[in-house]
Short mmCIF file of C-alpha atoms and ligand atoms in Angstrom, two decimals:
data_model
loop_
_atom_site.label_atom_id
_atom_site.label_comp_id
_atom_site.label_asym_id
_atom_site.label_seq_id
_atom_site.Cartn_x
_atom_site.Cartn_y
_atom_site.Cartn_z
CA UNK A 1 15.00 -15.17 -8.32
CA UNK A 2 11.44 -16.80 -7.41
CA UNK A 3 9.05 -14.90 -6.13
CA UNK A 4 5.13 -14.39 -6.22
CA UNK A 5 2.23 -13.34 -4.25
CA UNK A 6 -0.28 -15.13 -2.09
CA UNK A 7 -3.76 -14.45 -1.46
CA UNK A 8 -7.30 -14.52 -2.90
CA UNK A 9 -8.12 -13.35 -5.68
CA UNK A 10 -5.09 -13.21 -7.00
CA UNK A 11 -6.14 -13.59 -10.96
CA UNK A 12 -6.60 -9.94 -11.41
CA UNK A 13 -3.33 -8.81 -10.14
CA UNK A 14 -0.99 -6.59 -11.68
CA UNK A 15 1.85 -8.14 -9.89
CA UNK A 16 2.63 -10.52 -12.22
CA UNK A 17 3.19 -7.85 -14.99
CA UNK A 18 5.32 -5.47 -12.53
CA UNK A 19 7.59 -8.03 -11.64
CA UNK A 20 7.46 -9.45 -15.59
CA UNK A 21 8.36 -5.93 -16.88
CA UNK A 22 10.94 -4.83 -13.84
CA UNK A 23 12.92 -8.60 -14.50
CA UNK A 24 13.27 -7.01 -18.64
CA UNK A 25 14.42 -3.45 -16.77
CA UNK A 26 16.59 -5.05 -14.88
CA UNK A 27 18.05 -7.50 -17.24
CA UNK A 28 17.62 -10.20 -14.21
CA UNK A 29 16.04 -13.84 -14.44
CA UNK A 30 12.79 -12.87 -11.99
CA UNK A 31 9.88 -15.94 -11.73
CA UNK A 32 6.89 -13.98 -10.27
CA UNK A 33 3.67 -16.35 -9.78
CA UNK A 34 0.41 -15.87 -8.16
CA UNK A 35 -1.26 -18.21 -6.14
CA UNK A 36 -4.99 -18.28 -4.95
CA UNK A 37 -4.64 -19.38 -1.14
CA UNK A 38 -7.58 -20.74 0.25
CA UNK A 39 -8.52 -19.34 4.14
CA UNK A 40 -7.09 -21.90 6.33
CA UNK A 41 -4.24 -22.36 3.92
CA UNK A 42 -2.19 -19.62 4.46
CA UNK A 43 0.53 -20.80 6.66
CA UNK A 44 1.14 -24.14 4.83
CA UNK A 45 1.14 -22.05 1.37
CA UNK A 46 3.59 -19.81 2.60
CA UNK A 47 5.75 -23.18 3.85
CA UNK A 48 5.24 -24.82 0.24
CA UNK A 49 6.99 -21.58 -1.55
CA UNK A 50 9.78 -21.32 0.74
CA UNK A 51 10.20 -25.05 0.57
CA UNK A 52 10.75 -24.39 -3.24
CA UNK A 53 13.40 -21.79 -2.90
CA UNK A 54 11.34 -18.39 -3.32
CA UNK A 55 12.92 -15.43 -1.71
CA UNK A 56 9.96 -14.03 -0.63
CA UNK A 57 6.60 -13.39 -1.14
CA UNK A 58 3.93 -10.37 -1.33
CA UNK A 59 0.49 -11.23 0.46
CA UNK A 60 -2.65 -9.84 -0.51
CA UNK A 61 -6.52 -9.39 0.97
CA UNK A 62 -7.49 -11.90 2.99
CA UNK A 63 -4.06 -12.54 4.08
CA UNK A 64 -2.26 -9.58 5.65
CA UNK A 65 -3.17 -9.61 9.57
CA UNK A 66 -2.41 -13.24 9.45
CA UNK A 67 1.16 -12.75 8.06
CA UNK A 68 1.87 -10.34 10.65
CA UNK A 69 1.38 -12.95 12.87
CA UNK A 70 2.62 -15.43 10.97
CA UNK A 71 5.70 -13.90 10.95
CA UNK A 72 8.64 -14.95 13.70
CA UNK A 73 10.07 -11.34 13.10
CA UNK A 74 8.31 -7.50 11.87
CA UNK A 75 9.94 -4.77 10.50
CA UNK A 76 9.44 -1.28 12.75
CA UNK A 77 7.09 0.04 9.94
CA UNK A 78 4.83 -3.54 9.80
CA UNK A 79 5.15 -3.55 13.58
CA UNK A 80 3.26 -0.21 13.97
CA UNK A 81 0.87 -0.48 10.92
CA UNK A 82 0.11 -4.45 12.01
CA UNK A 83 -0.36 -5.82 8.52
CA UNK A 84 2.30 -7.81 6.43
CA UNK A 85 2.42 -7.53 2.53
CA UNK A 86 5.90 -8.41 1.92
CA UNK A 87 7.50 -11.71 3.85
CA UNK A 88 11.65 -12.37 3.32
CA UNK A 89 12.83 -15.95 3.98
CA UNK A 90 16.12 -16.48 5.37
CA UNK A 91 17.23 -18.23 9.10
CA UNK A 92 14.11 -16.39 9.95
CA UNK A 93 10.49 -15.37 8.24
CA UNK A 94 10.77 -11.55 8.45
CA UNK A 95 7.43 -9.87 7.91
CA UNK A 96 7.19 -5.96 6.35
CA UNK A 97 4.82 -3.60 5.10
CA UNK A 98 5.66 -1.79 1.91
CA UNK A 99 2.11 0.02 1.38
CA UNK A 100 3.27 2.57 3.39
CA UNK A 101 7.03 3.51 1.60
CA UNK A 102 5.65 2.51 -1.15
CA UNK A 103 2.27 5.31 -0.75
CA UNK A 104 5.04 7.93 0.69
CA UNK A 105 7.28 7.56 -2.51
CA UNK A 106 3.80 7.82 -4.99
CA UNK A 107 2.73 11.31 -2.66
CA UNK A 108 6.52 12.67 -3.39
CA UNK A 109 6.35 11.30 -6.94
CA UNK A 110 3.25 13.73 -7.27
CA UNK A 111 4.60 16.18 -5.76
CA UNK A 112 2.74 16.81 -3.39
CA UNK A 113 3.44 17.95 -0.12
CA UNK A 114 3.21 16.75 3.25
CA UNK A 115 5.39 18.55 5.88
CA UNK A 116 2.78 20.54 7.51
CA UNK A 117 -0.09 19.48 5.99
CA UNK A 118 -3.38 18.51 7.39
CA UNK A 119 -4.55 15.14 5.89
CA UNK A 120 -7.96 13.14 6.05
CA UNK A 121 -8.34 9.40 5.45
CA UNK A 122 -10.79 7.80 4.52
CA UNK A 123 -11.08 4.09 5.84
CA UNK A 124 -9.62 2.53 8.76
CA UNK A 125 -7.98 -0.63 7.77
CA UNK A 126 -4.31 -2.14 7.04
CA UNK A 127 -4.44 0.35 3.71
CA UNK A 128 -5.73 3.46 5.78
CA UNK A 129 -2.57 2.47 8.43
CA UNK A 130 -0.13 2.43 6.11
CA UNK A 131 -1.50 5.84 4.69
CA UNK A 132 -1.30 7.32 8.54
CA UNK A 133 2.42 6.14 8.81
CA UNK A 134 3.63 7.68 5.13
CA UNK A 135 1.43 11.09 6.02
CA UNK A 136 3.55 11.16 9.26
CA UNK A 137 6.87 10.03 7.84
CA UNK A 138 6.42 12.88 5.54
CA UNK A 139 5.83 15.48 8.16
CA UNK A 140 2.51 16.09 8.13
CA UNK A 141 0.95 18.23 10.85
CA UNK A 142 -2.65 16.29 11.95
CA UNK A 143 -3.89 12.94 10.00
CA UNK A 144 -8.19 12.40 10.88
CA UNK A 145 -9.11 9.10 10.45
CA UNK A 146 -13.13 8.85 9.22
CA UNK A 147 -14.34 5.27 8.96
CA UNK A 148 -17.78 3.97 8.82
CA UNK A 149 -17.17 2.17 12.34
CA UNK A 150 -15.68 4.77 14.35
CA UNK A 151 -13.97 2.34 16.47
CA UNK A 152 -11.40 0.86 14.18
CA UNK A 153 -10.47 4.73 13.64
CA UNK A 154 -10.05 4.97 17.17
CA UNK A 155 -7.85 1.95 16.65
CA UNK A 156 -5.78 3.86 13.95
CA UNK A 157 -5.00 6.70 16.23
CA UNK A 158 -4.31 3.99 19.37
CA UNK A 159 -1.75 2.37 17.56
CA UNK A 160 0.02 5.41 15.05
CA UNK A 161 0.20 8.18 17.28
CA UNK A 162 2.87 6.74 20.11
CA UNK A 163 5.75 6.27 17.00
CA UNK A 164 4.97 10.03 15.50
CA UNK A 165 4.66 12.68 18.25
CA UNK A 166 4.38 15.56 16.23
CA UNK A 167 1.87 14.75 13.85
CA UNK A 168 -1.47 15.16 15.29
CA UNK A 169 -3.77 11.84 14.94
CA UNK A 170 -7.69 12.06 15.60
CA UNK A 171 -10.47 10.29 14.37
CA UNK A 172 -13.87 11.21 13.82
CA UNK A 173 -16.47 12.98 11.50
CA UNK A 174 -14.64 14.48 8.55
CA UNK A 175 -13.21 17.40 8.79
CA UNK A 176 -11.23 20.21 6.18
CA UNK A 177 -7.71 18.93 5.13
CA UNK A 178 -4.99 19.45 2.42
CA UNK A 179 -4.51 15.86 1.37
CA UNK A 180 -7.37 13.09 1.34
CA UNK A 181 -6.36 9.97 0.69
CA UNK A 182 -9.19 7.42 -0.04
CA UNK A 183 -8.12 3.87 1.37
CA UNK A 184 -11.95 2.45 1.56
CA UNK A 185 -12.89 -0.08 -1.44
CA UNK A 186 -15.78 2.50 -2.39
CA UNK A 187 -15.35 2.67 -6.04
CA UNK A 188 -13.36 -1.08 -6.90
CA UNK A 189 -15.56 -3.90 -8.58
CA UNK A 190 -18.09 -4.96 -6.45
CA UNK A 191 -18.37 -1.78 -4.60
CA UNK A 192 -20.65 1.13 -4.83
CA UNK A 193 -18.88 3.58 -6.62
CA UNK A 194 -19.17 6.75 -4.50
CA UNK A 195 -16.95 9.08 -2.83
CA UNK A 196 -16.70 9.02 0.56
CA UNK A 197 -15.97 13.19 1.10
CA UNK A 198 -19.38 14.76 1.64
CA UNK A 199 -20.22 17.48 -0.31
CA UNK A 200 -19.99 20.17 2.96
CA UNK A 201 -16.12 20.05 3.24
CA UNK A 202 -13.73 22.42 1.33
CA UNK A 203 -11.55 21.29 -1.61
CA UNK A 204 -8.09 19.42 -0.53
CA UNK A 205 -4.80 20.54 -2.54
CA UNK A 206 -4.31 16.84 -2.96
CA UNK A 207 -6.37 13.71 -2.75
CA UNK A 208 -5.20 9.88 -3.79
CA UNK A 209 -7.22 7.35 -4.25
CA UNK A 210 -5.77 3.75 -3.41
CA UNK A 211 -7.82 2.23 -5.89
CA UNK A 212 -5.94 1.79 -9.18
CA UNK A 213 -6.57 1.16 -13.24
CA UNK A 214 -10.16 3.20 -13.19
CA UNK A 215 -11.67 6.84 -12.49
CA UNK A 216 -13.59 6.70 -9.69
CA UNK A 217 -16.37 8.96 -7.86
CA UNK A 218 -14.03 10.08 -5.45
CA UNK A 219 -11.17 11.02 -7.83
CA UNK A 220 -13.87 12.84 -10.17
CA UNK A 221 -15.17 14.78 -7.41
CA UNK A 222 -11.66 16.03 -5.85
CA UNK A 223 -10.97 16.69 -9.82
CA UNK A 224 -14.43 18.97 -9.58
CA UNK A 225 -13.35 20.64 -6.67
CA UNK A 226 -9.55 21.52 -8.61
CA UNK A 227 -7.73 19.24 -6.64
CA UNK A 228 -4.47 17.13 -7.74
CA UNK A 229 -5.77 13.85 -8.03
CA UNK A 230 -3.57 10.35 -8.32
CA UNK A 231 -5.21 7.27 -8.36
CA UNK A 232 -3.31 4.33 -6.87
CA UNK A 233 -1.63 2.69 -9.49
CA UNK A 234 2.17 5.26 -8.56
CA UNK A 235 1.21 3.25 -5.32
CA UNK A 236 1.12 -0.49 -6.63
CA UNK A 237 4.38 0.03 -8.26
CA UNK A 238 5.96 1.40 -5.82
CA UNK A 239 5.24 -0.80 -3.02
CA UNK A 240 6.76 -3.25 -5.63
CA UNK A 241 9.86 -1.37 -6.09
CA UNK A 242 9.91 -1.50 -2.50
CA UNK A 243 9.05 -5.18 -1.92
CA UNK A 244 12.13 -5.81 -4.17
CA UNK A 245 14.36 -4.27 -2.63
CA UNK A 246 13.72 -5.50 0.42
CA UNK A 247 14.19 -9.21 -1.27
CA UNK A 248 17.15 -7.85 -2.61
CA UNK A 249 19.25 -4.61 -2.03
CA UNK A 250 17.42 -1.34 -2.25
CA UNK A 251 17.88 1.45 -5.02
CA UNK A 252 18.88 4.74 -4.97
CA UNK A 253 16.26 7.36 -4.90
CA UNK A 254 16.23 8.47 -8.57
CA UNK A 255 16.93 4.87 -9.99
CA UNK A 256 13.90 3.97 -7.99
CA UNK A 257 11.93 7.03 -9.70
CA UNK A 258 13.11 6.35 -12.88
CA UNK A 259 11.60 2.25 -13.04
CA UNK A 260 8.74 3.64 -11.54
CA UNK A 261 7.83 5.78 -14.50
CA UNK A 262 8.51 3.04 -17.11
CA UNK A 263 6.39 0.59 -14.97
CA UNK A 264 3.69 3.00 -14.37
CA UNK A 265 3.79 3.62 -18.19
CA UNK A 266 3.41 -0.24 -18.92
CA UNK A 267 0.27 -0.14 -16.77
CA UNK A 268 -1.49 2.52 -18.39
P1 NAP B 301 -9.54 -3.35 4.61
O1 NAP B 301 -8.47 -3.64 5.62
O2 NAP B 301 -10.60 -4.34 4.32
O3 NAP B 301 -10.24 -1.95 5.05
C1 NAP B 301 -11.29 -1.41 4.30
C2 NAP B 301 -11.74 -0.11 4.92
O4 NAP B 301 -12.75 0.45 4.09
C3 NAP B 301 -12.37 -0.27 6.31
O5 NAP B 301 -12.08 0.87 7.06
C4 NAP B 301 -13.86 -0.38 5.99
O6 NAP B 301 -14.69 0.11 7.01
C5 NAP B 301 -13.98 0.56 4.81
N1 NAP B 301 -15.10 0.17 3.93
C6 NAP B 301 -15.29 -1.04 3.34
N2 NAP B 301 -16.42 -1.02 2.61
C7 NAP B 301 -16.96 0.20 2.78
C8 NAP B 301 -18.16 0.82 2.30
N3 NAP B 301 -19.02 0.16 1.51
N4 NAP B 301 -18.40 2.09 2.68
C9 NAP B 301 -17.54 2.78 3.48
N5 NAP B 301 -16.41 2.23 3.98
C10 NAP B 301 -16.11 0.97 3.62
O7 NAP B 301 -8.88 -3.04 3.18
P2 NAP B 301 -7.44 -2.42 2.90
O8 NAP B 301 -6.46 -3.52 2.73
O9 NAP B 301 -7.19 -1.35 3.88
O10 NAP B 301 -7.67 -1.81 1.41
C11 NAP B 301 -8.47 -0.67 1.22
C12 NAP B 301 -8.38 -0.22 -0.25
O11 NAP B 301 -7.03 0.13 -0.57
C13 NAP B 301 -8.79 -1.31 -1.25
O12 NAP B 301 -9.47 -0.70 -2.30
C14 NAP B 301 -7.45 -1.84 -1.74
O13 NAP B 301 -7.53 -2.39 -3.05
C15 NAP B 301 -6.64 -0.56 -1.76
N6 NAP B 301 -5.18 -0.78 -1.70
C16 NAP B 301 -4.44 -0.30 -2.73
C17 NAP B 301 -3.06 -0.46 -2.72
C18 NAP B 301 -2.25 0.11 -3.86
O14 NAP B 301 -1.06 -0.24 -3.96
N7 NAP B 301 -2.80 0.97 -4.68
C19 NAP B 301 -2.44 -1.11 -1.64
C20 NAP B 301 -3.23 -1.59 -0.59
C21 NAP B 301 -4.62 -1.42 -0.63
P3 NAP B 301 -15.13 -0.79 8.29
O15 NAP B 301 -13.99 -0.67 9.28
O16 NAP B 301 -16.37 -0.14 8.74
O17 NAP B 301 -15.32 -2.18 7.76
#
């Protein structure tokens, strides 16, 4: 099966090795290649690979509010969080988000709970969407969006709150939760590398950090304050897992657990 990734950069990914190590799991022929996409070039990239015969493709930063569009059909979950990362070809170019399965599967694979939690977010964009819609899949109780530029937030809540009437969305200053989830870029290369929960708010139960393969501020602060802390690498693979099996047919719950914890082995 062909498949890859589009985007830029792209020569740092991790993709390559997921989809290198799942093919061995799997004992299945699996090309996975990663191309740097220049802006401007998205649309006739994504043209070239399905003129080749690729299933499908993942799409990465810069690229994942123009695949939504891009896309002649969404899935319900990429409809609502209004970023693509995974595109199927077939009669039609279906676009779907697997950050937010695939950050739903990595809370449960933590074990940590949602149904009735509170949860604060940190961030505001596709990665902080995705977040909201896995928090409220999984039953929690209120999600606070707190973002630099409150409107986006605003945005967040706009756009989540219609499809999940019993979770509580807001957005705002931050404010005591259970969960935190950090989906800014403080902390990645390039980045200052400081948390974004002020000092003044009480310890969480749980907080993930979306940034993967390093220990950040954040996740040594929520680690100070006792929490459970994941970084986002159970994330990554997941949304993988996920990506595959929407390219192909999906897994059952515990075979999906079980590649998961070989693959998130391999990375570490
Ligand atoms: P994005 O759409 O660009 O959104 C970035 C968000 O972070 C925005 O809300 C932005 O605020 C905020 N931000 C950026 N720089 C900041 C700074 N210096 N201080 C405070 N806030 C800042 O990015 P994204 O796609 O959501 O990705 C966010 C993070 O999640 C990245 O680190 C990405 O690598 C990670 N991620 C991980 C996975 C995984 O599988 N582990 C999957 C997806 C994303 P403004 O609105 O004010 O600009």
């Amino acid at each position: 099966m062909k498949l890859g990734l589009l985007g830029s950069p792209v020569s740092h990914s991790k993709s390559p090795r997921i989809f290198s190590t799942l093919s061995r799991l799997l004992k299945r022929p699996i090309v996975y290649r990663a191309v740097e996409v220049k802006e401007g070039d998205f649309a006739a990239a994504v043209q070239r690979t399905r003129n080749q015969g690729w299933r499908g493709i993942n799409v990465t930063i810069p690229f994942k509010l123009e695949a939504a569009n891009y896309a002649a059909r969404l899935t319900p979950a990429a409809r609502v969080i209004g970023a693509v990362n995974v595109i199927r070809f077939g009669r039609d170019i279906i676009g779907h988000n697997t950050d937010a399965e695939g950050l739903r599967d990595a809370l449960k694979f933590a074990g940590v709970v949602m149904s009735g939690k509170r949860a604060l977010v940190f961030g505001a964009g596709g990665a902080a969407r995705a977040a909201g819609w896995a928090l409220a899949r999984g039953g929690a109780r209120s999600v606070r969006f707190t973002n630099r530029t409150a409107s986006t937030a605003k945005g967040c809540v706009r756009d989540l709150a219609p499809t999940f009437p019993r979770t509580n969305f807001s957005s705002g200053a931050p404010r005591n939760a259970d969960i935190w989830i950090n989906a800014t870029p403080l902390g990645l290369q390039g980045y200052p590398d400081v948390s974004p929960a002020s000092k003044a708010l009480r310890a969480p139960v749980a907080a993930v950090d979306l940034v993967y393969g390093k220990k950040t501020a954040f996740q040594r602060h929520a680690e100070r304050m006792g929490a459970l802390v994941t970084d986002g690498t159970p994330m990554l693979v997941f949304q993988a897992l996920r990506a595959y099996e929407f390219w192909d047919r999906p897994f059952s719950a515990a075979r999906r657990a079980a590649l998961a914890e070989k693959l998130i082995k391999e990375l570490s």
